[in-house]
Amino acid sequence: MLSILIPTYHYYTLPLVEELVQQCELCAIPFEIIVQDDAPNSTCAATNDAINEIAHCSYHINKANLGRGANINAMAQKAQFSWLLILDCDTFPASNNFIKNYISFIKEEKGTIAFGGIAYKEEAPQKEAMLRWVYGNKREALPLEIRKQHPNQNALTSNLLIAKDIFIKTPFTSTITQYGYEDLVLLYELEQQNNIVTHLDNNCYHLNLETSEAFIAKTKLALENLKKLHHEHPEMVKHSKIVRLYTLVQGWYLLPLLRFAFGLTHKSTLANLRSAKPSLRLFDWYKIGYFSSIQ
């Protein structure tokens, strides 16, 4: 019935696998869990190898780095069951009924794609990881009713259930080989084929809060990826807020002014984002400023 796909990269995944196995066994369903490490020289290989000793579970290491989307595509090809549950390696079910809720969705034939949602623990992290926590709480952990307003735009593939035949027909695009915006493109392509996401109250906690410095670096990488997509496949990223704002500013012939202002405020903006009280408005300013500067 259910193939659970967990793409990982230098991350200890055994506790998540053990929790999922327990929940699947309680539901008495046929299942498998595939964990695939996209780090050829993974530092977690020795500890994650214990996954291979658990019934219905397997751990693989890619010989070369594929990128997140291609890694999930490869796992989907290996999957033997008709439903895929894609989970990020640094998530953990927020409920003991996590798998049960998805099985109910499948059995009641409510749709072909479901997003359960992402949540964050209430305890604030240390200052060094504050930006990721604030961003996650305000921008990713959206209430169910808000998510439903724009189903595909408000979904993520960090906790996504999808019928295998739908995903095999519309996998992650091969255009994206580095981090950033692969979710946006996949969900846009699914929407174009009238595959609309159903939103459920079935959260996973996002556990691994990277440092603000690392999150800013990943954001820059993602924006560089967005630039490439914007030039080569503009229709795929038309729902991106950054692209929409950039297009608006460009239409008003204000790009030179924006780039000048970003240059003046760049250092002070970064100082705030690294602080104990980062501003998401300044984070948005940083993203549009950086995106404009690399065009």
mmCIF file of C-alpha atoms in Angstrom:
data_model
loop_
_atom_site.group_PDB
_atom_site.id
_atom_site.type_symbol
_atom_site.label_atom_id
_atom_site.label_comp_id
_atom_site.label_asym_id
_atom_site.label_seq_id
_atom_site.Cartn_x
_atom_site.Cartn_y
_atom_site.Cartn_z
ATOM 1 C CA MET A 1 0.000 0.000 0.000
ATOM 2 C CA LEU A 2 2.559 2.627 1.117
ATOM 3 C CA SER A 3 6.151 3.383 0.146
ATOM 4 C CA ILE A 4 7.771 5.992 2.394
ATOM 5 C CA LEU A 5 10.626 7.877 0.717
ATOM 6 C CA ILE A 6 13.141 9.711 2.892
ATOM 7 C CA PRO A 7 15.836 11.643 1.004
ATOM 8 C CA THR A 8 18.744 12.429 3.295
ATOM 9 C CA TYR A 9 22.104 14.171 3.209
ATOM 10 C CA HIS A 10 24.580 13.605 6.044
ATOM 11 C CA TYR A 11 21.697 13.130 8.519
ATOM 12 C CA TYR A 12 21.004 10.507 11.206
ATOM 13 C CA THR A 13 17.637 9.080 10.143
ATOM 14 C CA LEU A 14 17.174 5.959 12.292
ATOM 15 C CA PRO A 15 14.828 7.511 14.948
ATOM 16 C CA LEU A 16 12.418 8.715 12.237
ATOM 17 C CA VAL A 17 12.425 5.298 10.552
ATOM 18 C CA GLU A 18 11.738 3.504 13.841
ATOM 19 C CA GLU A 19 8.759 5.767 14.592
ATOM 20 C CA LEU A 20 7.300 5.263 11.109
ATOM 21 C CA VAL A 21 7.741 1.483 11.300
ATOM 22 C CA GLN A 22 5.881 1.385 14.597
ATOM 23 C CA GLN A 23 2.993 3.423 13.225
ATOM 24 C CA CYS A 24 2.773 1.368 10.016
ATOM 25 C CA GLU A 25 2.721 -1.878 11.971
ATOM 26 C CA LEU A 26 -0.089 -0.581 14.182
ATOM 27 C CA CYS A 27 -2.077 0.178 11.030
ATOM 28 C CA ALA A 28 -1.401 -3.371 9.766
ATOM 29 C CA ILE A 29 -0.642 -2.239 6.219
ATOM 30 C CA PRO A 30 1.872 -3.417 3.630
ATOM 31 C CA PHE A 31 4.673 -0.847 3.638
ATOM 32 C CA GLU A 32 8.306 -0.146 2.884
ATOM 33 C CA ILE A 33 10.655 2.646 3.905
ATOM 34 C CA ILE A 34 13.407 3.715 1.514
ATOM 35 C CA VAL A 35 16.120 6.035 2.813
ATOM 36 C CA GLN A 36 18.565 7.313 0.210
ATOM 37 C CA ASP A 37 21.604 9.377 1.151
ATOM 38 C CA ASP A 38 22.652 11.847 -1.522
ATOM 39 C CA ALA A 39 26.095 12.301 0.057
ATOM 40 C CA PRO A 40 28.494 9.763 -1.516
ATOM 41 C CA ASN A 41 30.813 10.056 1.498
ATOM 42 C CA SER A 42 28.093 10.395 4.100
ATOM 43 C CA THR A 43 29.258 10.918 7.664
ATOM 44 C CA CYS A 44 26.124 9.087 8.865
ATOM 45 C CA ALA A 45 26.568 5.945 6.787
ATOM 46 C CA ALA A 46 27.721 3.766 9.684
ATOM 47 C CA THR A 47 24.826 4.699 11.962
ATOM 48 C CA ASN A 48 22.158 4.754 9.254
ATOM 49 C CA ASP A 49 23.239 1.307 8.041
ATOM 50 C CA ALA A 50 21.233 -0.118 10.945
ATOM 51 C CA ILE A 51 18.117 0.759 8.923
ATOM 52 C CA ASN A 52 18.895 -2.225 6.674
ATOM 53 C CA GLU A 53 18.381 -4.536 9.659
ATOM 54 C CA ILE A 54 14.756 -3.417 10.100
ATOM 55 C CA ALA A 55 12.096 -5.390 8.220
ATOM 56 C CA HIS A 56 10.710 -3.620 5.136
ATOM 57 C CA CYS A 57 13.353 -0.879 5.348
ATOM 58 C CA SER A 58 16.432 -0.100 3.278
ATOM 59 C CA TYR A 59 19.230 2.455 3.307
ATOM 60 C CA HIS A 60 21.127 3.384 0.149
ATOM 61 C CA ILE A 61 23.977 5.771 -0.631
ATOM 62 C CA ASN A 62 24.218 7.418 -4.041
ATOM 63 C CA LYS A 63 27.532 6.999 -5.844
ATOM 64 C CA ALA A 64 27.297 10.617 -7.005
ATOM 65 C CA ASN A 65 25.331 13.603 -5.762
ATOM 66 C CA LEU A 66 22.031 13.792 -7.668
ATOM 67 C CA GLY A 67 20.303 16.751 -6.033
ATOM 68 C CA ARG A 68 17.166 16.455 -3.916
ATOM 69 C CA GLY A 69 14.638 16.170 -6.746
ATOM 70 C CA ALA A 70 16.548 13.559 -8.748
ATOM 71 C CA ASN A 71 17.205 11.620 -5.545
ATOM 72 C CA ILE A 72 13.471 11.383 -4.824
ATOM 73 C CA ASN A 73 12.785 10.466 -8.455
ATOM 74 C CA ALA A 74 15.233 7.568 -8.139
ATOM 75 C CA MET A 75 13.558 6.345 -4.948
ATOM 76 C CA ALA A 76 10.130 6.512 -6.566
ATOM 77 C CA GLN A 77 11.364 4.211 -9.335
ATOM 78 C CA LYS A 78 12.394 1.680 -6.677
ATOM 79 C CA ALA A 79 9.104 1.897 -4.781
ATOM 80 C CA GLN A 80 6.868 -1.159 -4.998
ATOM 81 C CA PHE A 81 3.578 0.232 -3.676
ATOM 82 C CA SER A 82 0.940 2.467 -5.275
ATOM 83 C CA TRP A 83 1.230 5.367 -2.793
ATOM 84 C CA LEU A 84 4.324 7.418 -1.986
ATOM 85 C CA LEU A 85 4.846 9.400 1.204
ATOM 86 C CA ILE A 86 7.749 11.843 0.794
ATOM 87 C CA LEU A 87 9.257 12.999 4.094
ATOM 88 C CA ASP A 88 12.308 15.135 4.734
ATOM 89 C CA CYS A 89 14.910 13.403 6.874
ATOM 90 C CA ASP A 90 14.806 16.136 9.536
ATOM 91 C CA THR A 91 11.059 15.862 10.154
ATOM 92 C CA PHE A 92 9.189 13.826 12.779
ATOM 93 C CA PRO A 93 5.467 13.010 13.050
ATOM 94 C CA ALA A 94 3.636 15.391 15.372
ATOM 95 C CA SER A 95 1.007 12.738 16.134
ATOM 96 C CA ASN A 96 0.850 9.024 16.903
ATOM 97 C CA ASN A 97 -1.900 8.864 14.264
ATOM 98 C CA PHE A 98 0.286 10.340 11.520
ATOM 99 C CA ILE A 99 0.316 7.248 9.285
ATOM 100 C CA LYS A 100 -3.268 6.335 10.254
ATOM 101 C CA ASN A 101 -4.499 9.722 9.009
ATOM 102 C CA TYR A 102 -2.854 9.225 5.632
ATOM 103 C CA ILE A 103 -4.235 5.685 5.337
ATOM 104 C CA SER A 104 -7.728 7.044 5.998
ATOM 105 C CA PHE A 105 -7.214 9.578 3.198
ATOM 106 C CA ILE A 106 -6.207 6.780 0.821
ATOM 107 C CA LYS A 107 -9.046 4.413 1.769
ATOM 108 C CA GLU A 108 -11.698 7.132 1.618
ATOM 109 C CA GLU A 109 -10.473 8.091 -1.877
ATOM 110 C CA LYS A 110 -10.409 11.798 -1.064
ATOM 111 C CA GLY A 111 -7.826 12.614 -3.734
ATOM 112 C CA THR A 112 -4.455 11.695 -5.234
ATOM 113 C CA ILE A 113 -2.200 14.185 -3.403
ATOM 114 C CA ALA A 114 -2.220 15.327 0.224
ATOM 115 C CA PHE A 115 -0.043 17.694 2.234
ATOM 116 C CA GLY A 116 -0.185 17.250 6.004
ATOM 117 C CA GLY A 117 1.564 20.455 6.991
ATOM 118 C CA ILE A 118 4.749 21.477 8.782
ATOM 119 C CA ALA A 119 5.047 22.549 12.425
ATOM 120 C CA TYR A 120 7.825 23.871 14.656
ATOM 121 C CA LYS A 121 8.418 23.308 18.342
ATOM 122 C CA GLU A 122 7.382 26.205 20.590
ATOM 123 C CA GLU A 123 10.749 26.433 22.312
ATOM 124 C CA ALA A 124 12.889 29.087 20.650
ATOM 125 C CA PRO A 125 16.371 27.907 19.599
ATOM 126 C CA GLN A 126 19.656 29.601 20.353
ATOM 127 C CA LYS A 127 20.390 32.949 18.729
ATOM 128 C CA GLU A 128 22.515 31.317 15.996
ATOM 129 C CA ALA A 129 19.485 29.456 14.592
ATOM 130 C CA MET A 130 16.762 32.036 15.203
ATOM 131 C CA LEU A 131 16.168 33.101 11.586
ATOM 132 C CA ARG A 132 15.230 29.594 10.408
ATOM 133 C CA TRP A 133 12.848 29.121 13.355
ATOM 134 C CA VAL A 134 11.125 32.492 12.878
ATOM 135 C CA TYR A 135 10.813 31.950 9.126
ATOM 136 C CA GLY A 136 9.467 28.426 9.567
ATOM 137 C CA ASN A 137 6.857 29.465 12.112
ATOM 138 C CA LYS A 138 5.587 32.428 10.085
ATOM 139 C CA ARG A 139 5.945 31.229 6.501
ATOM 140 C CA GLU A 140 5.795 27.411 6.533
ATOM 141 C CA ALA A 141 3.673 26.427 9.555
ATOM 142 C CA LEU A 142 0.494 27.838 8.038
ATOM 143 C CA PRO A 143 -2.942 27.046 9.504
ATOM 144 C CA LEU A 144 -5.020 24.535 7.558
ATOM 145 C CA GLU A 145 -7.598 27.082 6.373
ATOM 146 C CA ILE A 146 -4.868 29.392 5.036
ATOM 147 C CA ARG A 147 -3.179 26.514 3.197
ATOM 148 C CA LYS A 148 -6.457 25.573 1.532
ATOM 149 C CA GLN A 149 -6.794 28.990 -0.109
ATOM 150 C CA HIS A 150 -3.992 28.238 -2.607
ATOM 151 C CA PRO A 151 -3.623 24.431 -2.426
ATOM 152 C CA ASN A 152 -0.609 23.802 -4.644
ATOM 153 C CA GLN A 153 1.193 27.042 -3.838
ATOM 154 C CA ASN A 154 0.929 26.405 -0.087
ATOM 155 C CA ALA A 155 2.183 22.820 -0.150
ATOM 156 C CA LEU A 156 5.699 21.446 0.362
ATOM 157 C CA THR A 157 7.238 18.086 -0.508
ATOM 158 C CA SER A 158 8.652 17.666 3.003
ATOM 159 C CA ASN A 159 5.417 15.896 4.076
ATOM 160 C CA LEU A 160 3.597 14.953 0.879
ATOM 161 C CA LEU A 161 1.476 11.920 0.053
ATOM 162 C CA ILE A 162 1.020 11.261 -3.666
ATOM 163 C CA ALA A 163 -0.230 8.416 -5.838
ATOM 164 C CA LYS A 164 2.772 6.754 -7.457
ATOM 165 C CA ASP A 165 1.328 6.821 -10.965
ATOM 166 C CA ILE A 166 0.801 10.592 -10.700
ATOM 167 C CA PHE A 167 4.361 11.165 -9.498
ATOM 168 C CA ILE A 168 5.966 8.885 -12.087
ATOM 169 C CA LYS A 169 4.102 10.811 -14.787
ATOM 170 C CA THR A 170 5.144 14.179 -13.301
ATOM 171 C CA PRO A 171 8.393 13.786 -11.341
ATOM 172 C CA PHE A 172 10.748 16.511 -10.170
ATOM 173 C CA THR A 173 12.098 18.300 -13.217
ATOM 174 C CA SER A 174 15.607 17.473 -14.377
ATOM 175 C CA THR A 175 16.115 21.221 -14.951
ATOM 176 C CA ILE A 176 16.838 21.702 -11.248
ATOM 177 C CA THR A 177 20.079 20.097 -10.101
ATOM 178 C CA GLN A 178 20.910 22.287 -7.111
ATOM 179 C CA TYR A 179 19.031 23.425 -4.020
ATOM 180 C CA GLY A 180 16.024 25.708 -4.377
ATOM 181 C CA TYR A 181 12.480 25.970 -5.722
ATOM 182 C CA GLU A 182 12.138 22.338 -6.762
ATOM 183 C CA ASP A 183 8.887 22.125 -4.737
ATOM 184 C CA LEU A 184 7.422 25.195 -6.438
ATOM 185 C CA VAL A 185 8.085 23.804 -9.913
ATOM 186 C CA LEU A 186 6.775 20.298 -9.158
ATOM 187 C CA LEU A 187 3.558 21.573 -7.597
ATOM 188 C CA TYR A 188 3.055 24.044 -10.452
ATOM 189 C CA GLU A 189 3.388 21.242 -13.023
ATOM 190 C CA LEU A 190 0.965 19.066 -11.066
ATOM 191 C CA GLU A 191 -1.525 21.935 -10.961
ATOM 192 C CA GLN A 192 -1.258 22.373 -14.733
ATOM 193 C CA GLN A 193 -2.483 18.782 -15.067
ATOM 194 C CA ASN A 194 -5.376 19.410 -12.656
ATOM 195 C CA ASN A 195 -3.717 17.463 -9.855
ATOM 196 C CA ILE A 196 -4.753 19.607 -6.909
ATOM 197 C CA VAL A 197 -3.327 19.098 -3.427
ATOM 198 C CA THR A 198 -5.718 18.242 -0.592
ATOM 199 C CA HIS A 199 -4.635 19.813 2.700
ATOM 200 C CA LEU A 200 -4.855 17.823 5.930
ATOM 201 C CA ASP A 201 -4.176 18.572 9.573
ATOM 202 C CA ASN A 202 -1.411 15.963 9.803
ATOM 203 C CA ASN A 203 1.745 17.833 10.688
ATOM 204 C CA CYS A 204 5.370 16.857 10.831
ATOM 205 C CA TYR A 205 7.754 18.772 13.059
ATOM 206 C CA HIS A 206 10.743 20.285 11.315
ATOM 207 C CA LEU A 207 13.538 19.487 13.759
ATOM 208 C CA ASN A 208 16.867 20.413 12.245
ATOM 209 C CA LEU A 209 17.216 24.166 12.608
ATOM 210 C CA GLU A 210 20.290 25.246 10.685
ATOM 211 C CA THR A 211 22.197 28.328 11.725
ATOM 212 C CA SER A 212 21.098 31.700 10.395
ATOM 213 C CA GLU A 213 24.379 31.904 8.485
ATOM 214 C CA ALA A 214 23.735 28.555 6.794
ATOM 215 C CA PHE A 215 20.112 29.479 6.051
ATOM 216 C CA ILE A 216 21.177 32.744 4.409
ATOM 217 C CA ALA A 217 23.732 30.855 2.302
ATOM 218 C CA LYS A 218 21.062 28.334 1.201
ATOM 219 C CA THR A 219 18.687 31.201 0.427
ATOM 220 C CA LYS A 220 21.287 32.778 -1.872
ATOM 221 C CA LEU A 221 21.811 29.435 -3.610
ATOM 222 C CA ALA A 222 18.057 29.051 -4.058
ATOM 223 C CA LEU A 223 17.760 32.558 -5.500
ATOM 224 C CA GLU A 224 20.518 31.787 -7.992
ATOM 225 C CA ASN A 225 18.514 28.728 -8.975
ATOM 226 C CA LEU A 226 15.396 30.895 -9.256
ATOM 227 C CA LYS A 227 17.257 33.272 -11.569
ATOM 228 C CA LYS A 228 18.091 30.370 -13.883
ATOM 229 C CA LEU A 229 14.489 29.155 -13.873
ATOM 230 C CA HIS A 230 13.173 32.679 -14.382
ATOM 231 C CA HIS A 231 15.225 33.041 -17.566
ATOM 232 C CA GLU A 232 14.753 29.541 -18.953
ATOM 233 C CA HIS A 233 11.259 28.539 -17.737
ATOM 234 C CA PRO A 234 9.444 31.677 -16.525
ATOM 235 C CA GLU A 235 6.050 29.969 -16.502
ATOM 236 C CA MET A 236 7.261 27.488 -13.858
ATOM 237 C CA VAL A 237 8.094 30.164 -11.289
ATOM 238 C CA LYS A 238 5.397 32.741 -11.993
ATOM 239 C CA HIS A 239 3.861 32.070 -8.552
ATOM 240 C CA SER A 240 7.098 32.994 -6.771
ATOM 241 C CA LYS A 241 6.617 36.150 -4.690
ATOM 242 C CA ILE A 242 10.176 37.214 -5.505
ATOM 243 C CA VAL A 243 9.577 36.884 -9.252
ATOM 244 C CA ARG A 244 6.293 38.782 -9.045
ATOM 245 C CA LEU A 245 7.877 41.618 -7.069
ATOM 246 C CA TYR A 246 10.930 41.737 -9.343
ATOM 247 C CA THR A 247 8.682 41.949 -12.413
ATOM 248 C CA LEU A 248 6.709 44.782 -10.810
ATOM 249 C CA VAL A 249 9.829 46.782 -9.938
ATOM 250 C CA GLN A 250 11.239 46.142 -13.405
ATOM 251 C CA GLY A 251 8.019 47.401 -14.973
ATOM 252 C CA TRP A 252 8.360 50.647 -13.027
ATOM 253 C CA TYR A 253 11.994 51.022 -14.188
ATOM 254 C CA LEU A 254 13.147 51.058 -10.561
ATOM 255 C CA LEU A 255 15.715 48.255 -10.665
ATOM 256 C CA PRO A 256 18.756 50.608 -10.582
ATOM 257 C CA LEU A 257 17.325 52.339 -7.506
ATOM 258 C CA LEU A 258 16.576 49.017 -5.816
ATOM 259 C CA ARG A 259 20.096 47.725 -6.436
ATOM 260 C CA PHE A 260 21.607 50.976 -5.131
ATOM 261 C CA ALA A 261 19.478 50.837 -1.966
ATOM 262 C CA PHE A 262 20.357 47.175 -1.434
ATOM 263 C CA GLY A 263 24.051 47.997 -1.667
ATOM 264 C CA LEU A 264 23.675 50.681 0.988
ATOM 265 C CA THR A 265 21.701 48.477 3.409
ATOM 266 C CA HIS A 266 23.311 45.100 2.718
ATOM 267 C CA LYS A 267 25.538 44.949 5.815
ATOM 268 C CA SER A 268 22.969 46.278 8.263
ATOM 269 C CA THR A 269 20.330 43.877 6.895
ATOM 270 C CA LEU A 270 22.627 40.892 7.373
ATOM 271 C CA ALA A 271 23.418 42.045 10.911
ATOM 272 C CA ASN A 272 19.715 41.931 11.741
ATOM 273 C CA LEU A 273 19.189 38.519 10.127
ATOM 274 C CA ARG A 274 22.015 37.077 12.236
ATOM 275 C CA SER A 275 20.649 38.602 15.443
ATOM 276 C CA ALA A 276 18.385 37.181 18.161
ATOM 277 C CA LYS A 277 15.420 39.123 16.724
ATOM 278 C CA PRO A 278 15.540 38.773 12.933
ATOM 279 C CA SER A 279 12.926 40.648 10.912
ATOM 280 C CA LEU A 280 11.129 38.744 8.165
ATOM 281 C CA ARG A 281 10.452 42.040 6.386
ATOM 282 C CA LEU A 282 14.194 42.601 6.222
ATOM 283 C CA PHE A 283 14.628 39.008 5.090
ATOM 284 C CA ASP A 284 12.185 39.696 2.230
ATOM 285 C CA TRP A 285 14.147 42.869 1.433
ATOM 286 C CA TYR A 286 17.368 40.881 1.396
ATOM 287 C CA LYS A 287 15.894 38.312 -1.003
ATOM 288 C CA ILE A 288 14.531 40.792 -3.534
ATOM 289 C CA GLY A 289 17.716 42.863 -3.257
ATOM 290 C CA TYR A 290 19.982 39.874 -3.810
ATOM 291 C CA PHE A 291 17.792 38.506 -6.626
ATOM 292 C CA SER A 292 17.919 41.873 -8.399
ATOM 293 C CA SER A 293 21.678 42.180 -7.928
ATOM 294 C CA ILE A 294 22.449 38.855 -9.647
ATOM 295 C CA GLN A 295 20.263 39.466 -12.711
#
